[in-house]
Amino acid sequence: MQDLMWQLKDIDALSVYITLLFAGAVFWFIREIIDAPMLAVFSLPALVIGGLLVPAFFRSEVIVLTPDQEANAAATCALGVLGALILMVAGKWLWLVYKERQVQRTKLAALQSQVFPEQPPSQ
Protein backbone atom coordinates (compact mmCIF):
# COMPACT_ATOMS: atom_id res chain seq x y z
CA MET A 1 0.00 0.00 0.00
CA GLN A 2 2.86 2.36 0.79
CA ASP A 3 4.43 1.61 -2.60
CA LEU A 4 1.24 2.73 -4.31
CA MET A 5 1.18 5.94 -2.28
CA TRP A 6 4.78 6.72 -3.24
CA GLN A 7 4.02 6.01 -6.90
CA LEU A 8 1.00 8.30 -6.80
CA LYS A 9 3.15 11.00 -5.22
CA ASP A 10 5.51 10.84 -8.21
CA ILE A 11 2.83 11.49 -10.86
CA ASP A 12 3.96 14.32 -13.11
CA ALA A 13 1.84 17.37 -13.88
CA LEU A 14 1.42 16.42 -17.54
CA SER A 15 -0.35 13.19 -16.58
CA VAL A 16 -2.68 15.10 -14.27
CA TYR A 17 -3.53 17.66 -16.95
CA ILE A 18 -4.11 15.02 -19.61
CA THR A 19 -6.25 12.96 -17.25
CA LEU A 20 -8.35 15.99 -16.36
CA LEU A 21 -8.75 16.78 -20.06
CA PHE A 22 -9.91 13.25 -20.94
CA ALA A 23 -12.15 13.00 -17.86
CA GLY A 24 -13.63 16.41 -18.69
CA ALA A 25 -14.39 15.25 -22.24
CA VAL A 26 -16.14 12.13 -20.97
CA PHE A 27 -17.97 14.24 -18.35
CA TRP A 28 -19.22 16.57 -21.09
CA PHE A 29 -20.23 13.60 -23.26
CA ILE A 30 -22.27 12.01 -20.46
CA ARG A 31 -23.84 15.30 -19.40
CA GLU A 32 -24.76 16.72 -22.80
CA ILE A 33 -25.19 13.84 -25.20
CA ILE A 34 -26.60 11.18 -22.87
CA ASP A 35 -28.44 13.87 -20.85
CA ALA A 36 -27.50 12.43 -17.46
CA PRO A 37 -25.91 15.23 -15.40
CA MET A 38 -25.93 13.36 -12.08
CA LEU A 39 -24.30 10.30 -13.65
CA ALA A 40 -21.64 12.61 -15.08
CA VAL A 41 -20.98 14.19 -11.68
CA PHE A 42 -20.77 10.83 -9.90
CA SER A 43 -18.56 9.26 -12.58
CA LEU A 44 -16.01 12.08 -12.73
CA PRO A 45 -13.98 10.99 -9.64
CA ALA A 46 -13.81 7.40 -10.91
CA LEU A 47 -12.59 8.61 -14.30
CA VAL A 48 -9.89 10.78 -12.73
CA ILE A 49 -8.76 8.00 -10.39
CA GLY A 50 -8.60 5.54 -13.29
CA GLY A 51 -6.64 8.02 -15.36
CA LEU A 52 -4.10 8.53 -12.58
CA LEU A 53 -3.72 4.90 -11.45
CA VAL A 54 -2.92 3.38 -14.84
CA PRO A 55 0.20 5.51 -15.51
CA ALA A 56 1.46 4.68 -12.02
CA PHE A 57 0.80 0.98 -12.63
CA PHE A 58 2.49 1.05 -16.05
CA ARG A 59 5.47 2.87 -14.55
CA SER A 60 5.80 0.28 -11.76
CA GLU A 61 5.63 -2.61 -14.23
CA VAL A 62 7.94 -0.81 -16.70
CA ILE A 63 5.41 -0.92 -19.54
CA VAL A 64 6.18 1.67 -22.20
CA LEU A 65 3.67 2.15 -25.02
CA THR A 66 5.68 4.69 -27.00
CA PRO A 67 9.29 5.91 -26.69
CA ASP A 68 8.16 9.55 -26.48
CA GLN A 69 7.50 10.55 -22.87
CA GLU A 70 4.61 12.94 -23.64
CA ALA A 71 2.89 10.49 -25.98
CA ASN A 72 3.34 7.71 -23.42
CA ALA A 73 1.75 9.88 -20.71
CA ALA A 74 -1.18 10.71 -22.98
CA ALA A 75 -1.70 7.08 -24.01
CA THR A 76 -1.58 5.70 -20.48
CA CYS A 77 -3.92 8.38 -19.14
CA ALA A 78 -6.33 7.71 -22.00
CA LEU A 79 -6.22 3.99 -21.25
CA GLY A 80 -6.96 4.69 -17.59
CA VAL A 81 -9.97 6.90 -18.34
CA LEU A 82 -11.23 4.44 -20.96
CA GLY A 83 -10.80 1.52 -18.56
CA ALA A 84 -12.72 3.34 -15.84
CA LEU A 85 -15.48 4.18 -18.33
CA ILE A 86 -15.71 0.55 -19.46
CA LEU A 87 -15.92 -0.64 -15.85
CA MET A 88 -18.71 1.85 -15.11
CA VAL A 89 -20.68 0.90 -18.22
CA ALA A 90 -20.27 -2.81 -17.43
CA GLY A 91 -21.38 -2.25 -13.83
CA LYS A 92 -24.42 -0.25 -14.96
CA TRP A 93 -25.30 -2.92 -17.52
CA LEU A 94 -24.98 -5.74 -14.95
CA TRP A 95 -27.16 -3.77 -12.52
CA LEU A 96 -29.84 -3.33 -15.20
CA VAL A 97 -29.72 -7.03 -16.10
CA TYR A 98 -30.09 -7.93 -12.42
CA LYS A 99 -33.06 -5.58 -11.93
CA GLU A 100 -34.71 -6.81 -15.16
CA ARG A 101 -34.41 -10.39 -13.99
CA GLN A 102 -35.77 -9.45 -10.59
CA VAL A 103 -38.80 -7.76 -12.16
CA GLN A 104 -39.30 -10.64 -14.58
CA ARG A 105 -39.49 -13.18 -11.74
CA THR A 106 -42.10 -11.33 -9.68
CA LYS A 107 -45.57 -12.82 -9.59
CA LEU A 108 -48.54 -10.54 -9.84
CA ALA A 109 -51.23 -10.98 -7.23
CA ALA A 110 -54.73 -11.63 -8.50
CA LEU A 111 -57.02 -8.72 -7.71
CA GLN A 112 -60.79 -8.73 -7.73
CA SER A 113 -62.34 -6.50 -10.29
CA GLN A 114 -64.05 -3.43 -8.86
CA VAL A 115 -65.94 -2.76 -12.08
CA PHE A 116 -67.92 -5.99 -12.04
CA PRO A 117 -67.97 -7.24 -8.44
CA GLU A 118 -68.86 -10.86 -8.03
CA GLN A 119 -72.48 -11.48 -7.14
CA PRO A 120 -73.28 -14.08 -4.52
CA PRO A 121 -74.98 -17.09 -6.14
CA SER A 122 -78.78 -16.74 -6.02
CA GLN A 123 -80.94 -19.63 -4.96
mmCIF file of C-alpha atoms in Angstrom:
data_model
loop_
_atom_site.group_PDB
_atom_site.id
_atom_site.type_symbol
_atom_site.label_atom_id
_atom_site.label_comp_id
_atom_site.label_asym_id
_atom_site.label_seq_id
_atom_site.Cartn_x
_atom_site.Cartn_y
_atom_site.Cartn_z
ATOM 1 C CA MET A 1 0.000 0.000 0.000
ATOM 2 C CA GLN A 2 2.860 2.358 0.788
ATOM 3 C CA ASP A 3 4.434 1.614 -2.596
ATOM 4 C CA LEU A 4 1.243 2.730 -4.309
ATOM 5 C CA MET A 5 1.177 5.938 -2.281
ATOM 6 C CA TRP A 6 4.782 6.715 -3.243
ATOM 7 C CA GLN A 7 4.024 6.013 -6.898
ATOM 8 C CA LEU A 8 0.997 8.296 -6.804
ATOM 9 C CA LYS A 9 3.145 10.999 -5.222
ATOM 10 C CA ASP A 10 5.511 10.842 -8.211
ATOM 11 C CA ILE A 11 2.828 11.493 -10.862
ATOM 12 C CA ASP A 12 3.955 14.318 -13.113
ATOM 13 C CA ALA A 13 1.843 17.374 -13.876
ATOM 14 C CA LEU A 14 1.422 16.422 -17.540
ATOM 15 C CA SER A 15 -0.347 13.191 -16.579
ATOM 16 C CA VAL A 16 -2.675 15.096 -14.267
ATOM 17 C CA TYR A 17 -3.534 17.656 -16.948
ATOM 18 C CA ILE A 18 -4.110 15.019 -19.614
ATOM 19 C CA THR A 19 -6.252 12.960 -17.248
ATOM 20 C CA LEU A 20 -8.346 15.991 -16.360
ATOM 21 C CA LEU A 21 -8.749 16.777 -20.060
ATOM 22 C CA PHE A 22 -9.908 13.248 -20.938
ATOM 23 C CA ALA A 23 -12.148 13.004 -17.863
ATOM 24 C CA GLY A 24 -13.627 16.407 -18.692
ATOM 25 C CA ALA A 25 -14.387 15.249 -22.240
ATOM 26 C CA VAL A 26 -16.141 12.126 -20.969
ATOM 27 C CA PHE A 27 -17.966 14.236 -18.351
ATOM 28 C CA TRP A 28 -19.221 16.573 -21.094
ATOM 29 C CA PHE A 29 -20.230 13.599 -23.258
ATOM 30 C CA ILE A 30 -22.267 12.007 -20.462
ATOM 31 C CA ARG A 31 -23.835 15.296 -19.398
ATOM 32 C CA GLU A 32 -24.764 16.717 -22.799
ATOM 33 C CA ILE A 33 -25.194 13.839 -25.197
ATOM 34 C CA ILE A 34 -26.599 11.178 -22.874
ATOM 35 C CA ASP A 35 -28.437 13.869 -20.846
ATOM 36 C CA ALA A 36 -27.503 12.432 -17.460
ATOM 37 C CA PRO A 37 -25.907 15.227 -15.404
ATOM 38 C CA MET A 38 -25.935 13.355 -12.082
ATOM 39 C CA LEU A 39 -24.300 10.300 -13.650
ATOM 40 C CA ALA A 40 -21.645 12.608 -15.076
ATOM 41 C CA VAL A 41 -20.976 14.191 -11.678
ATOM 42 C CA PHE A 42 -20.765 10.832 -9.902
ATOM 43 C CA SER A 43 -18.560 9.260 -12.579
ATOM 44 C CA LEU A 44 -16.008 12.082 -12.729
ATOM 45 C CA PRO A 45 -13.978 10.992 -9.638
ATOM 46 C CA ALA A 46 -13.807 7.401 -10.911
ATOM 47 C CA LEU A 47 -12.594 8.610 -14.299
ATOM 48 C CA VAL A 48 -9.890 10.778 -12.733
ATOM 49 C CA ILE A 49 -8.757 7.999 -10.391
ATOM 50 C CA GLY A 50 -8.599 5.544 -13.295
ATOM 51 C CA GLY A 51 -6.639 8.023 -15.359
ATOM 52 C CA LEU A 52 -4.101 8.529 -12.576
ATOM 53 C CA LEU A 53 -3.718 4.903 -11.453
ATOM 54 C CA VAL A 54 -2.919 3.378 -14.842
ATOM 55 C CA PRO A 55 0.197 5.511 -15.511
ATOM 56 C CA ALA A 56 1.461 4.681 -12.016
ATOM 57 C CA PHE A 57 0.803 0.978 -12.634
ATOM 58 C CA PHE A 58 2.486 1.055 -16.053
ATOM 59 C CA ARG A 59 5.472 2.869 -14.551
ATOM 60 C CA SER A 60 5.796 0.282 -11.759
ATOM 61 C CA GLU A 61 5.628 -2.609 -14.233
ATOM 62 C CA VAL A 62 7.943 -0.813 -16.698
ATOM 63 C CA ILE A 63 5.410 -0.918 -19.537
ATOM 64 C CA VAL A 64 6.182 1.674 -22.196
ATOM 65 C CA LEU A 65 3.673 2.150 -25.016
ATOM 66 C CA THR A 66 5.685 4.691 -27.002
ATOM 67 C CA PRO A 67 9.285 5.910 -26.689
ATOM 68 C CA ASP A 68 8.157 9.553 -26.482
ATOM 69 C CA GLN A 69 7.495 10.547 -22.870
ATOM 70 C CA GLU A 70 4.610 12.944 -23.637
ATOM 71 C CA ALA A 71 2.887 10.491 -25.977
ATOM 72 C CA ASN A 72 3.338 7.713 -23.423
ATOM 73 C CA ALA A 73 1.747 9.881 -20.707
ATOM 74 C CA ALA A 74 -1.184 10.707 -22.978
ATOM 75 C CA ALA A 75 -1.699 7.079 -24.011
ATOM 76 C CA THR A 76 -1.576 5.696 -20.479
ATOM 77 C CA CYS A 77 -3.923 8.378 -19.144
ATOM 78 C CA ALA A 78 -6.328 7.715 -22.000
ATOM 79 C CA LEU A 79 -6.221 3.985 -21.251
ATOM 80 C CA GLY A 80 -6.962 4.685 -17.592
ATOM 81 C CA VAL A 81 -9.966 6.898 -18.337
ATOM 82 C CA LEU A 82 -11.228 4.440 -20.963
ATOM 83 C CA GLY A 83 -10.799 1.524 -18.556
ATOM 84 C CA ALA A 84 -12.724 3.344 -15.839
ATOM 85 C CA LEU A 85 -15.475 4.176 -18.327
ATOM 86 C CA ILE A 86 -15.711 0.550 -19.463
ATOM 87 C CA LEU A 87 -15.922 -0.635 -15.846
ATOM 88 C CA MET A 88 -18.705 1.853 -15.111
ATOM 89 C CA VAL A 89 -20.683 0.897 -18.222
ATOM 90 C CA ALA A 90 -20.265 -2.807 -17.432
ATOM 91 C CA GLY A 91 -21.382 -2.250 -13.833
ATOM 92 C CA LYS A 92 -24.416 -0.251 -14.958
ATOM 93 C CA TRP A 93 -25.300 -2.919 -17.517
ATOM 94 C CA LEU A 94 -24.977 -5.737 -14.953
ATOM 95 C CA TRP A 95 -27.162 -3.773 -12.519
ATOM 96 C CA LEU A 96 -29.837 -3.331 -15.196
ATOM 97 C CA VAL A 97 -29.718 -7.033 -16.101
ATOM 98 C CA TYR A 98 -30.094 -7.928 -12.422
ATOM 99 C CA LYS A 99 -33.057 -5.580 -11.932
ATOM 100 C CA GLU A 100 -34.705 -6.808 -15.156
ATOM 101 C CA ARG A 101 -34.406 -10.395 -13.993
ATOM 102 C CA GLN A 102 -35.773 -9.453 -10.589
ATOM 103 C CA VAL A 103 -38.800 -7.758 -12.160
ATOM 104 C CA GLN A 104 -39.304 -10.636 -14.577
ATOM 105 C CA ARG A 105 -39.493 -13.180 -11.737
ATOM 106 C CA THR A 106 -42.101 -11.334 -9.677
ATOM 107 C CA LYS A 107 -45.571 -12.821 -9.587
ATOM 108 C CA LEU A 108 -48.543 -10.541 -9.844
ATOM 109 C CA ALA A 109 -51.230 -10.977 -7.227
ATOM 110 C CA ALA A 110 -54.731 -11.632 -8.503
ATOM 111 C CA LEU A 111 -57.016 -8.722 -7.706
ATOM 112 C CA GLN A 112 -60.791 -8.726 -7.728
ATOM 113 C CA SER A 113 -62.344 -6.498 -10.288
ATOM 114 C CA GLN A 114 -64.046 -3.433 -8.858
ATOM 115 C CA VAL A 115 -65.936 -2.760 -12.076
ATOM 116 C CA PHE A 116 -67.917 -5.988 -12.044
ATOM 117 C CA PRO A 117 -67.972 -7.236 -8.445
ATOM 118 C CA GLU A 118 -68.862 -10.863 -8.034
ATOM 119 C CA GLN A 119 -72.480 -11.480 -7.137
ATOM 120 C CA PRO A 120 -73.281 -14.083 -4.522
ATOM 121 C CA PRO A 121 -74.977 -17.090 -6.144
ATOM 122 C CA SER A 122 -78.780 -16.739 -6.024
ATOM 123 C CA GLN A 123 -80.943 -19.632 -4.965
#
